[in-house]
Amino acid sequence: MREGHFILLGATGDLALRKIFPALYRAYRDQLLTPNILATGRSRFTQEEFLHVLDSKVKAKFAPKEQDLWENFTQKVRYASMDLNRAEDFRALQTSTLHPNTLIYFSIAPEFFALACAHLAQVGLNAPSAKIVLEKPLGVDLHSARAIHESIAQYYQESQIYRIDHYLGKQSVQNLLTWRASNPLLQSLWNKNHIDHVQISVCETLGVESRGGFYDPMGALRDMLQNHMLQMLSLLTLPLPNKLEAPLIRQAKLTLLKSLKPLQPKNLAKQVIRAQYSAHRDFVGYRQEPHINPQSQTETFVALKLEIDRPEWAGVPFYLRTGKRMGDSFVRARVAFKGGNFLEFHVQPNPSLCFKLAPFTLSSALESGMDAYQRLILDAFDSNQSAFNHQDELEAAWVWLDPILQAWQANETPLYFYPAGSFGPKEAFDLLEKEGRAWF
Ligand code: BG6
């Protein structure tokens, strides 16, 4: 059983109540962690009021028979209201002896990161035994990602920084790499001689919901592709290290991200399709959603084709697509072999592995395992950085994506529209069809 001190910045926010507290509670219930939680937020709640919020927003997710356990868990939570702008508010976090396993979770907007780090450092919370967990978005392009990092790096070493990409905490995403590493048959097939193409889809039926204010300046490329999808792509294609150890895995992912072939400006309009959902049936269009600019040019869908500049992948196309308000919700990667056979990784829903070996299709259900946030928080307590991103990976992803963002900003390529509840615009289908291939 681990013991640890957990400081949460942004404890009354949506992410904290939807993901972080449930993950902490599950880890406690499953006897994996005894946390001592200091929850902080802008709201001037008393301890009692905050516990009431936890009861109404989090407890309901768990079975009534867990009532006693839940009560024990909440006794470990202390609330302090804190304005991130006020250095004196951080005194509530000061302790005479820092717990040797202290995790500080930044569930706050990145514009507050620098300030929070400076104030934390003033009360000694950047000592070597303190670790910080950072939520995305860690920048909106290369320049801002570097600026955020520079402000944090004044106070914390890379070994203290845990950049969360919750997809890397999903068992079914971690499996992408462990299967490759443990299966000599797959390894011998994993190259341009046998593979025709690879496609990854992250489709959601959800629209932007109440997150318009966050999403409109962001868009699908930054929200999903820069992180979750490029990470899945790298796990599928990275040069396998000798051992699956954190520094080696991160290095291999970095090697892969750096070898993404830069998109040529003249090909961008053909290779990268951006689109936005429009009203259809019961669904309003993106521009009519709350907190969205009625003339917004933000993409809620992106489909693109890329290549990897490594000998084993020469000439193999990779197709990635993601969108909101689509016809169905699923996350899948298909590795299509020459001759019509394929291997499909179903990440969600129903994690499974599906192997089409004509004329048979074999399918095997897989355990979904622990919730992603729970796994990642435990990893961070264990100082295991393998499922967290290094700053260099982040920068490599932005280096590759920046030209797309710049072309879009300059309106060099069209924004297409797709009816809410569909699978994207015709142009996204054409991307594969004109090459004799098709999406799932
Ligand atoms: C988040 C994005 O990172 O991932 C959301 O900001 C998206 O827009 C979510 O809905 C999807 O995560 P999951 O685990 O539900 O597939």
Coordinates of C-alpha atoms and ligand atoms in Angstrom, one line a residue:
M1 CA 0.0 0.0 0.0
R2 CA 1.4 3.4 -1.0
E3 CA 1.2 6.4 1.2
G4 CA 1.4 9.8 -0.2
H5 CA 0.5 13.5 0.1
F6 CA -1.7 14.7 -2.7
I7 CA -2.2 18.4 -3.3
L8 CA -4.8 19.3 -5.9
L9 CA -4.9 22.7 -7.5
G10 CA -8.3 23.3 -9.1
A11 CA -10.2 20.9 -6.8
T12 CA -13.6 22.3 -7.7
G13 CA -13.2 22.0 -11.4
D14 CA -14.8 19.6 -13.8
L15 CA -11.8 17.4 -14.3
A16 CA -11.2 17.1 -10.6
L17 CA -14.7 16.0 -9.8
R18 CA -15.2 13.8 -12.9
K19 CA -11.8 12.0 -13.0
I20 CA -9.4 12.8 -10.3
F21 CA -11.4 12.3 -7.1
P22 CA -13.0 9.1 -8.4
A23 CA -9.5 7.8 -9.3
L24 CA -8.2 8.6 -5.8
Y25 CA -11.1 7.0 -4.2
R26 CA -10.8 3.8 -6.3
A27 CA -7.2 3.6 -5.5
Y28 CA -8.0 4.0 -1.8
R29 CA -10.9 1.5 -1.9
D30 CA -8.7 -1.1 -3.7
Q31 CA -6.0 -0.6 -1.0
L32 CA -3.5 0.7 -3.4
L33 CA -3.1 4.1 -1.9
T34 CA -3.6 5.8 1.4
P35 CA -3.6 9.4 0.3
N36 CA -3.6 12.5 2.5
I37 CA -5.4 15.0 0.2
L38 CA -5.2 18.7 0.3
A39 CA -7.8 20.1 -2.1
T40 CA -7.5 23.7 -3.1
G41 CA -9.8 25.8 -5.3
R42 CA -10.9 29.4 -5.8
S43 CA -14.3 28.8 -4.3
R44 CA -14.6 30.1 -0.7
F45 CA -16.0 26.8 0.5
T46 CA -15.8 25.7 4.1
Q47 CA -14.5 22.2 4.7
E48 CA -18.1 21.1 5.2
E49 CA -19.3 22.7 2.0
F50 CA -16.6 21.1 0.0
L51 CA -17.3 17.7 1.4
H52 CA -20.9 18.3 0.4
V53 CA -19.8 19.0 -3.2
L54 CA -17.8 15.7 -3.2
D55 CA -20.7 13.8 -1.8
S56 CA -23.1 15.2 -4.4
K57 CA -20.8 15.0 -7.4
V58 CA -18.5 11.9 -6.8
K59 CA -20.2 9.6 -4.3
A60 CA -23.1 8.9 -6.6
K61 CA -20.7 7.1 -9.0
F62 CA -20.2 4.4 -6.4
A63 CA -22.3 1.6 -4.9
P64 CA -24.4 2.5 -1.8
K65 CA -22.6 -0.4 0.0
E66 CA -19.4 1.5 -0.2
Q67 CA -20.8 4.2 2.0
D68 CA -18.5 3.5 4.9
L69 CA -15.4 3.3 2.8
W70 CA -16.4 6.6 1.2
E71 CA -16.8 8.2 4.6
N72 CA -13.3 7.0 5.6
F73 CA -11.9 8.3 2.3
T74 CA -13.4 11.8 2.7
Q75 CA -11.8 12.0 6.2
K76 CA -8.5 12.2 4.4
V77 CA -9.6 15.2 2.4
R78 CA -8.9 18.8 3.6
Y79 CA -10.1 21.8 1.7
A80 CA -8.4 25.2 1.5
S81 CA -9.7 28.0 -0.6
M82 CA -6.8 29.5 -2.6
D83 CA -6.4 32.3 -5.1
L84 CA -3.5 31.3 -7.3
N85 CA -2.6 35.0 -7.7
R86 CA -2.0 35.4 -3.9
A87 CA 1.3 34.2 -2.6
E88 CA 0.0 34.3 1.0
D89 CA -2.8 31.8 0.2
F90 CA -0.1 29.2 -0.5
R91 CA 1.0 29.3 3.1
A92 CA -1.9 26.9 3.8
L93 CA 0.3 24.3 1.9
Q94 CA 3.4 24.9 4.0
T95 CA 4.5 22.0 6.2
S96 CA 7.5 21.8 8.5
T97 CA 8.4 18.4 7.0
L98 CA 7.6 17.6 3.4
H99 CA 6.1 14.1 3.0
P100 CA 8.7 12.1 1.0
N101 CA 6.0 11.3 -1.6
T102 CA 4.2 14.5 -2.4
L103 CA 2.3 14.9 -5.6
I104 CA 1.0 18.3 -6.7
Y105 CA -1.7 18.0 -9.4
F106 CA -2.2 21.0 -11.6
S107 CA -5.8 20.8 -12.7
I108 CA -5.8 24.5 -13.6
A109 CA -5.5 26.5 -16.8
P110 CA -1.8 26.6 -18.1
E111 CA -1.7 30.4 -17.9
F112 CA -1.5 29.9 -14.1
F113 CA 1.3 27.3 -14.2
A114 CA 4.2 29.7 -13.9
L115 CA 2.6 31.6 -11.0
A116 CA 1.6 28.5 -9.2
C117 CA 5.2 27.1 -9.5
A118 CA 6.7 30.3 -8.2
H119 CA 4.3 30.4 -5.2
L120 CA 4.8 26.7 -4.5
A121 CA 8.6 27.2 -4.5
Q122 CA 8.2 29.9 -2.0
V123 CA 6.8 27.5 0.5
G124 CA 9.3 24.8 -0.3
L125 CA 7.1 22.7 -2.4
N126 CA 9.7 22.3 -5.2
A127 CA 12.0 20.3 -3.0
P128 CA 13.4 17.2 -4.8
S129 CA 10.8 15.0 -3.2
A130 CA 7.9 17.0 -4.7
K131 CA 6.5 16.0 -8.1
I132 CA 4.1 17.9 -10.2
V133 CA 1.5 16.5 -12.5
L134 CA 0.5 18.7 -15.4
E135 CA -2.7 18.5 -17.4
K136 CA -2.9 19.5 -21.1
P137 CA -3.1 21.7 -23.0
L138 CA 0.6 22.4 -22.5
G139 CA 0.6 25.1 -25.1
V140 CA -1.2 25.8 -28.4
D141 CA 1.9 25.7 -30.6
L142 CA 5.7 25.2 -30.3
H143 CA 6.4 28.7 -29.1
S144 CA 3.8 28.6 -26.2
A145 CA 4.8 25.0 -25.2
R146 CA 8.4 26.2 -24.8
A147 CA 7.3 29.2 -22.9
I148 CA 5.3 27.2 -20.4
H149 CA 8.1 24.8 -20.0
E150 CA 10.7 27.5 -19.4
S151 CA 8.6 29.0 -16.7
I152 CA 8.2 25.6 -14.9
A153 CA 11.8 24.6 -15.4
Q154 CA 13.0 27.4 -13.3
Y155 CA 11.5 25.6 -10.3
Y156 CA 11.3 21.9 -11.2
Q157 CA 13.6 19.4 -12.8
E158 CA 12.4 17.2 -15.7
S159 CA 12.4 14.2 -13.3
Q160 CA 9.8 16.0 -11.1
I161 CA 7.5 16.8 -14.0
Y162 CA 4.7 14.4 -15.0
R163 CA 2.8 15.5 -18.1
I164 CA -0.4 13.6 -18.3
D165 CA -1.9 12.2 -21.5
H166 CA -4.7 10.1 -20.1
Y167 CA -4.7 7.9 -23.2
L168 CA -1.3 6.6 -22.1
G169 CA -3.0 5.4 -18.9
K170 CA -5.5 3.3 -20.8
Q171 CA -4.7 -0.4 -20.5
S172 CA -5.7 -0.9 -24.1
V173 CA -3.3 1.8 -25.3
Q174 CA -0.4 0.5 -23.2
N175 CA -1.2 -2.9 -24.8
L176 CA -0.2 -1.5 -28.3
L177 CA 3.4 -1.5 -27.2
T178 CA 3.4 -4.5 -24.9
W179 CA 2.0 -6.8 -27.6
R180 CA 4.5 -5.7 -30.1
A181 CA 7.3 -6.1 -27.7
S182 CA 6.2 -9.6 -26.5
N183 CA 5.3 -11.1 -29.9
P184 CA 8.0 -12.2 -32.3
L185 CA 5.4 -12.9 -35.0
L186 CA 4.1 -9.4 -34.9
Q187 CA 7.7 -8.0 -34.9
S188 CA 8.6 -9.9 -38.1
L189 CA 5.5 -8.5 -39.8
W190 CA 5.8 -4.9 -38.5
N191 CA 7.3 -3.1 -41.5
K192 CA 6.7 -1.9 -45.1
N193 CA 7.2 -5.3 -46.6
H194 CA 4.0 -6.6 -45.0
I195 CA 2.0 -3.6 -44.0
D196 CA -0.1 -1.7 -46.6
H197 CA -1.3 1.1 -44.4
V198 CA -2.3 2.0 -40.8
Q199 CA -5.3 3.9 -39.7
I200 CA -6.3 5.3 -36.4
S201 CA -9.7 6.7 -35.6
V202 CA -10.9 8.5 -32.4
C203 CA -14.6 9.2 -33.0
E204 CA -16.9 10.8 -30.5
T205 CA -20.7 11.3 -30.6
L206 CA -20.3 14.0 -28.0
G207 CA -20.3 17.6 -29.2
V208 CA -18.5 20.3 -27.3
E209 CA -21.0 20.2 -24.4
S210 CA -20.4 22.9 -21.9
R211 CA -16.7 23.3 -22.9
G212 CA -17.1 25.8 -25.6
G213 CA -14.9 28.4 -23.9
F214 CA -12.0 25.9 -23.8
Y215 CA -12.6 24.2 -27.1
D216 CA -13.1 27.1 -29.5
P217 CA -9.6 28.5 -29.3
M218 CA -8.3 24.8 -29.4
G219 CA -9.9 22.6 -32.0
A220 CA -9.5 19.0 -32.8
L221 CA -5.9 19.1 -34.0
R222 CA -4.7 20.5 -30.7
D223 CA -7.2 18.8 -28.4
M224 CA -6.8 15.2 -29.7
L225 CA -4.3 14.8 -32.5
Q226 CA -1.3 16.6 -31.0
N227 CA -1.4 14.4 -27.9
H228 CA -3.6 11.2 -27.8
M229 CA -3.4 10.3 -31.5
L230 CA 0.3 11.0 -32.1
Q231 CA 1.1 9.1 -28.9
M232 CA -0.9 6.1 -30.1
L233 CA 0.8 6.3 -33.5
S234 CA 4.2 6.4 -31.8
L235 CA 3.4 3.3 -29.7
L236 CA 2.4 1.4 -32.8
T237 CA 5.4 2.4 -34.8
L238 CA 8.3 3.3 -32.6
P239 CA 11.6 1.3 -33.0
L240 CA 11.3 -1.2 -30.2
P241 CA 13.8 -0.6 -27.4
N242 CA 15.6 -3.6 -25.8
K243 CA 13.7 -3.2 -22.6
L244 CA 10.4 -1.5 -21.8
E245 CA 11.8 1.0 -19.4
A246 CA 10.8 4.6 -19.0
P247 CA 13.8 6.4 -20.4
L248 CA 14.1 3.9 -23.4
I249 CA 10.4 4.1 -24.2
R250 CA 10.4 7.9 -24.1
Q251 CA 13.5 8.0 -26.3
A252 CA 12.0 5.7 -28.8
K253 CA 8.8 7.7 -28.9
L254 CA 10.9 10.8 -29.5
T255 CA 12.8 9.2 -32.3
L256 CA 9.6 8.3 -33.9
L257 CA 7.9 11.7 -33.5
K258 CA 11.0 13.4 -34.9
S259 CA 10.8 11.2 -38.0
L260 CA 7.3 12.2 -39.0
K261 CA 7.8 13.5 -42.6
P262 CA 7.2 17.3 -42.7
L263 CA 4.1 18.1 -44.7
Q264 CA 4.9 20.0 -47.8
P265 CA 2.8 23.2 -48.0
K266 CA 1.7 22.3 -51.6
N267 CA 0.3 19.0 -50.3
L268 CA -1.4 20.3 -47.2
A269 CA -4.8 20.9 -48.7
K270 CA -4.8 17.4 -50.1
Q271 CA -3.4 15.6 -47.0
V272 CA -5.0 17.4 -44.1
I273 CA -8.8 17.8 -44.1
R274 CA -10.4 20.0 -41.5
A275 CA -14.1 20.3 -40.9
Q276 CA -16.8 21.5 -38.5
Y277 CA -20.1 19.9 -37.7
S278 CA -23.3 21.6 -38.9
A279 CA -26.8 21.3 -37.6
H280 CA -28.6 18.1 -38.4
R281 CA -31.8 16.6 -37.0
D282 CA -31.8 17.2 -33.3
F283 CA -28.3 18.5 -33.1
V284 CA -27.4 22.1 -33.4
G285 CA -24.3 23.1 -35.4
Y286 CA -21.0 23.8 -33.7
R287 CA -21.4 27.6 -34.3
Q288 CA -24.7 27.5 -32.4
E289 CA -23.3 25.8 -29.3
P290 CA -22.9 27.8 -26.1
H291 CA -19.8 30.0 -25.8
I292 CA -18.8 29.4 -29.5
N293 CA -18.1 32.3 -31.8
P294 CA -21.0 32.2 -34.4
Q295 CA -18.3 32.7 -37.1
S296 CA -15.9 30.2 -35.6
Q297 CA -13.4 28.7 -38.0
T298 CA -12.4 26.0 -35.4
E299 CA -12.2 22.5 -36.7
T300 CA -14.2 19.8 -34.8
F301 CA -12.9 17.2 -37.2
V302 CA -9.6 16.4 -38.8
A303 CA -8.4 13.6 -41.0
L304 CA -4.9 13.5 -42.3
K305 CA -2.4 11.3 -44.1
L306 CA 1.2 11.2 -43.0
E307 CA 4.4 9.2 -43.6
I308 CA 7.3 8.2 -41.4
D309 CA 10.8 8.8 -42.5
R310 CA 12.3 5.6 -41.4
P311 CA 13.5 2.7 -43.5
E312 CA 11.0 0.2 -42.1
W313 CA 8.1 2.5 -42.8
A314 CA 9.2 3.9 -46.2
G315 CA 6.1 4.5 -48.4
V316 CA 3.6 3.3 -45.8
P317 CA 0.7 5.7 -45.4
F318 CA -0.8 6.4 -42.0
Y319 CA -4.3 7.9 -41.8
L320 CA -5.5 9.6 -38.7
R321 CA -9.0 10.9 -38.1
T322 CA -10.8 12.4 -35.1
G323 CA -14.0 14.3 -34.6
K324 CA -16.8 15.3 -32.4
R325 CA -20.5 14.8 -33.0
M326 CA -19.8 11.8 -35.2
G327 CA -22.0 8.8 -36.1
D328 CA -20.5 6.6 -33.4
S329 CA -18.0 6.6 -30.5
F330 CA -15.0 4.4 -30.8
V331 CA -11.2 4.4 -30.7
R332 CA -9.5 2.0 -33.0
A333 CA -6.3 1.4 -34.8
R334 CA -6.1 -0.9 -37.8
V335 CA -2.9 -2.3 -39.2
A336 CA -3.8 -3.4 -42.7
F337 CA -1.5 -6.0 -44.1
K338 CA -1.0 -6.5 -47.8
G339 CA -3.5 -9.0 -49.3
G340 CA -6.5 -7.8 -47.2
N341 CA -5.6 -9.2 -43.8
F342 CA -5.6 -6.9 -40.8
L343 CA -5.1 -6.6 -37.1
E344 CA -7.4 -4.2 -35.3
F345 CA -6.8 -2.8 -31.8
H346 CA -10.2 -1.7 -30.3
V347 CA -9.2 0.6 -27.6
Q348 CA -12.8 1.6 -26.6
P349 CA -15.6 0.7 -26.1
N350 CA -15.1 -3.0 -25.5
P351 CA -11.3 -3.3 -25.6
S352 CA -10.5 -6.2 -27.9
L353 CA -8.1 -7.4 -30.5
C354 CA -9.4 -8.5 -33.9
F355 CA -7.4 -10.4 -36.4
K356 CA -8.7 -10.9 -39.9
L357 CA -6.8 -13.7 -41.5
A358 CA -8.9 -14.4 -44.6
P359 CA -11.2 -16.2 -44.6
F360 CA -11.4 -16.1 -40.8
T361 CA -11.8 -13.2 -38.4
L362 CA -10.6 -13.9 -34.8
S363 CA -11.6 -11.6 -32.1
S364 CA -10.6 -11.6 -28.5
A365 CA -12.0 -9.5 -25.7
L366 CA -9.5 -7.9 -23.4
E367 CA -9.6 -6.6 -19.9
S368 CA -10.0 -2.9 -19.7
G369 CA -8.2 -2.9 -16.4
M370 CA -7.8 0.1 -14.1
D371 CA -9.2 3.5 -15.0
A372 CA -6.6 5.6 -16.8
Y373 CA -6.4 8.4 -14.2
Q374 CA -6.1 5.9 -11.3
R375 CA -3.2 4.1 -13.1
L376 CA -1.4 7.4 -13.9
I377 CA -1.7 8.8 -10.4
L378 CA -0.3 5.6 -8.9
D379 CA 2.5 5.6 -11.5
A380 CA 3.3 9.2 -10.4
F381 CA 3.4 8.2 -6.8
D382 CA 5.8 5.4 -7.8
S383 CA 7.9 7.9 -9.7
N384 CA 7.4 5.9 -12.9
Q385 CA 7.5 8.3 -15.8
S386 CA 7.1 5.8 -18.6
A387 CA 3.5 6.7 -19.3
F388 CA 4.1 10.5 -19.1
N389 CA 5.4 12.7 -21.8
H390 CA 8.8 14.3 -21.9
Q391 CA 9.1 17.9 -22.9
D392 CA 11.1 16.9 -26.0
E393 CA 8.2 14.7 -27.2
L394 CA 5.8 17.6 -26.8
E395 CA 8.0 19.9 -28.8
A396 CA 8.6 17.3 -31.5
A397 CA 4.8 17.0 -32.0
W398 CA 4.4 20.7 -32.2
V399 CA 7.3 21.1 -34.7
W400 CA 5.4 18.7 -37.0
L401 CA 1.9 20.3 -36.4
D402 CA 2.8 24.0 -36.5
P403 CA 2.9 24.3 -40.3
I404 CA -0.7 22.9 -40.4
L405 CA -1.9 25.4 -37.8
Q406 CA -0.2 28.3 -39.7
A407 CA -1.7 27.3 -43.0
W408 CA -5.1 27.1 -41.4
Q409 CA -4.7 30.5 -39.7
A410 CA -3.8 32.0 -43.1
N411 CA -6.9 30.3 -44.5
E412 CA -4.8 28.5 -47.1
T413 CA -7.0 25.4 -47.0
P414 CA -10.7 25.2 -46.8
L415 CA -12.8 24.4 -43.7
Y416 CA -15.4 21.8 -44.7
F417 CA -18.7 21.0 -43.0
Y418 CA -20.2 17.7 -42.0
P419 CA -23.7 17.0 -40.7
A420 CA -23.7 16.4 -36.9
G421 CA -24.0 12.6 -36.4
S422 CA -22.1 11.7 -39.6
F423 CA -18.6 10.4 -40.1
G424 CA -17.1 13.6 -41.5
P425 CA -17.0 15.4 -44.8
K426 CA -16.8 13.7 -48.2
E427 CA -13.2 15.0 -48.5
A428 CA -12.1 12.8 -45.6
F429 CA -13.4 9.7 -47.3
D430 CA -11.8 10.7 -50.5
L431 CA -8.4 10.9 -48.7
L432 CA -8.4 7.1 -48.6
E433 CA -10.7 6.2 -51.5
K434 CA -8.6 7.9 -54.1
E435 CA -5.8 5.5 -53.0
G436 CA -8.1 2.5 -53.2
R437 CA -8.5 2.2 -49.4
A438 CA -11.3 2.9 -46.9
W439 CA -11.8 3.9 -43.3
F440 CA -13.1 1.2 -40.9
Ligands
BG6_1 C1 -9.8 14.9 -23.8 C2 -10.3 15.9 -24.7 O1 -8.4 15.0 -23.7 O2 -10.1 13.6 -24.3 C3 -11.8 15.8 -24.9 O3 -10.0 17.2 -24.2 C4 -12.2 14.3 -25.3 O4 -12.3 16.7 -25.9 C5 -11.5 13.3 -24.3 O5 -13.6 14.2 -25.2 C6 -11.7 11.9 -24.8 O6 -11.3 11.0 -23.8 P1 -11.9 9.6 -23.7 O7 -11.1 9.0 -22.6 O8 -13.3 9.8 -23.3 O9 -11.7 8.9 -25.0

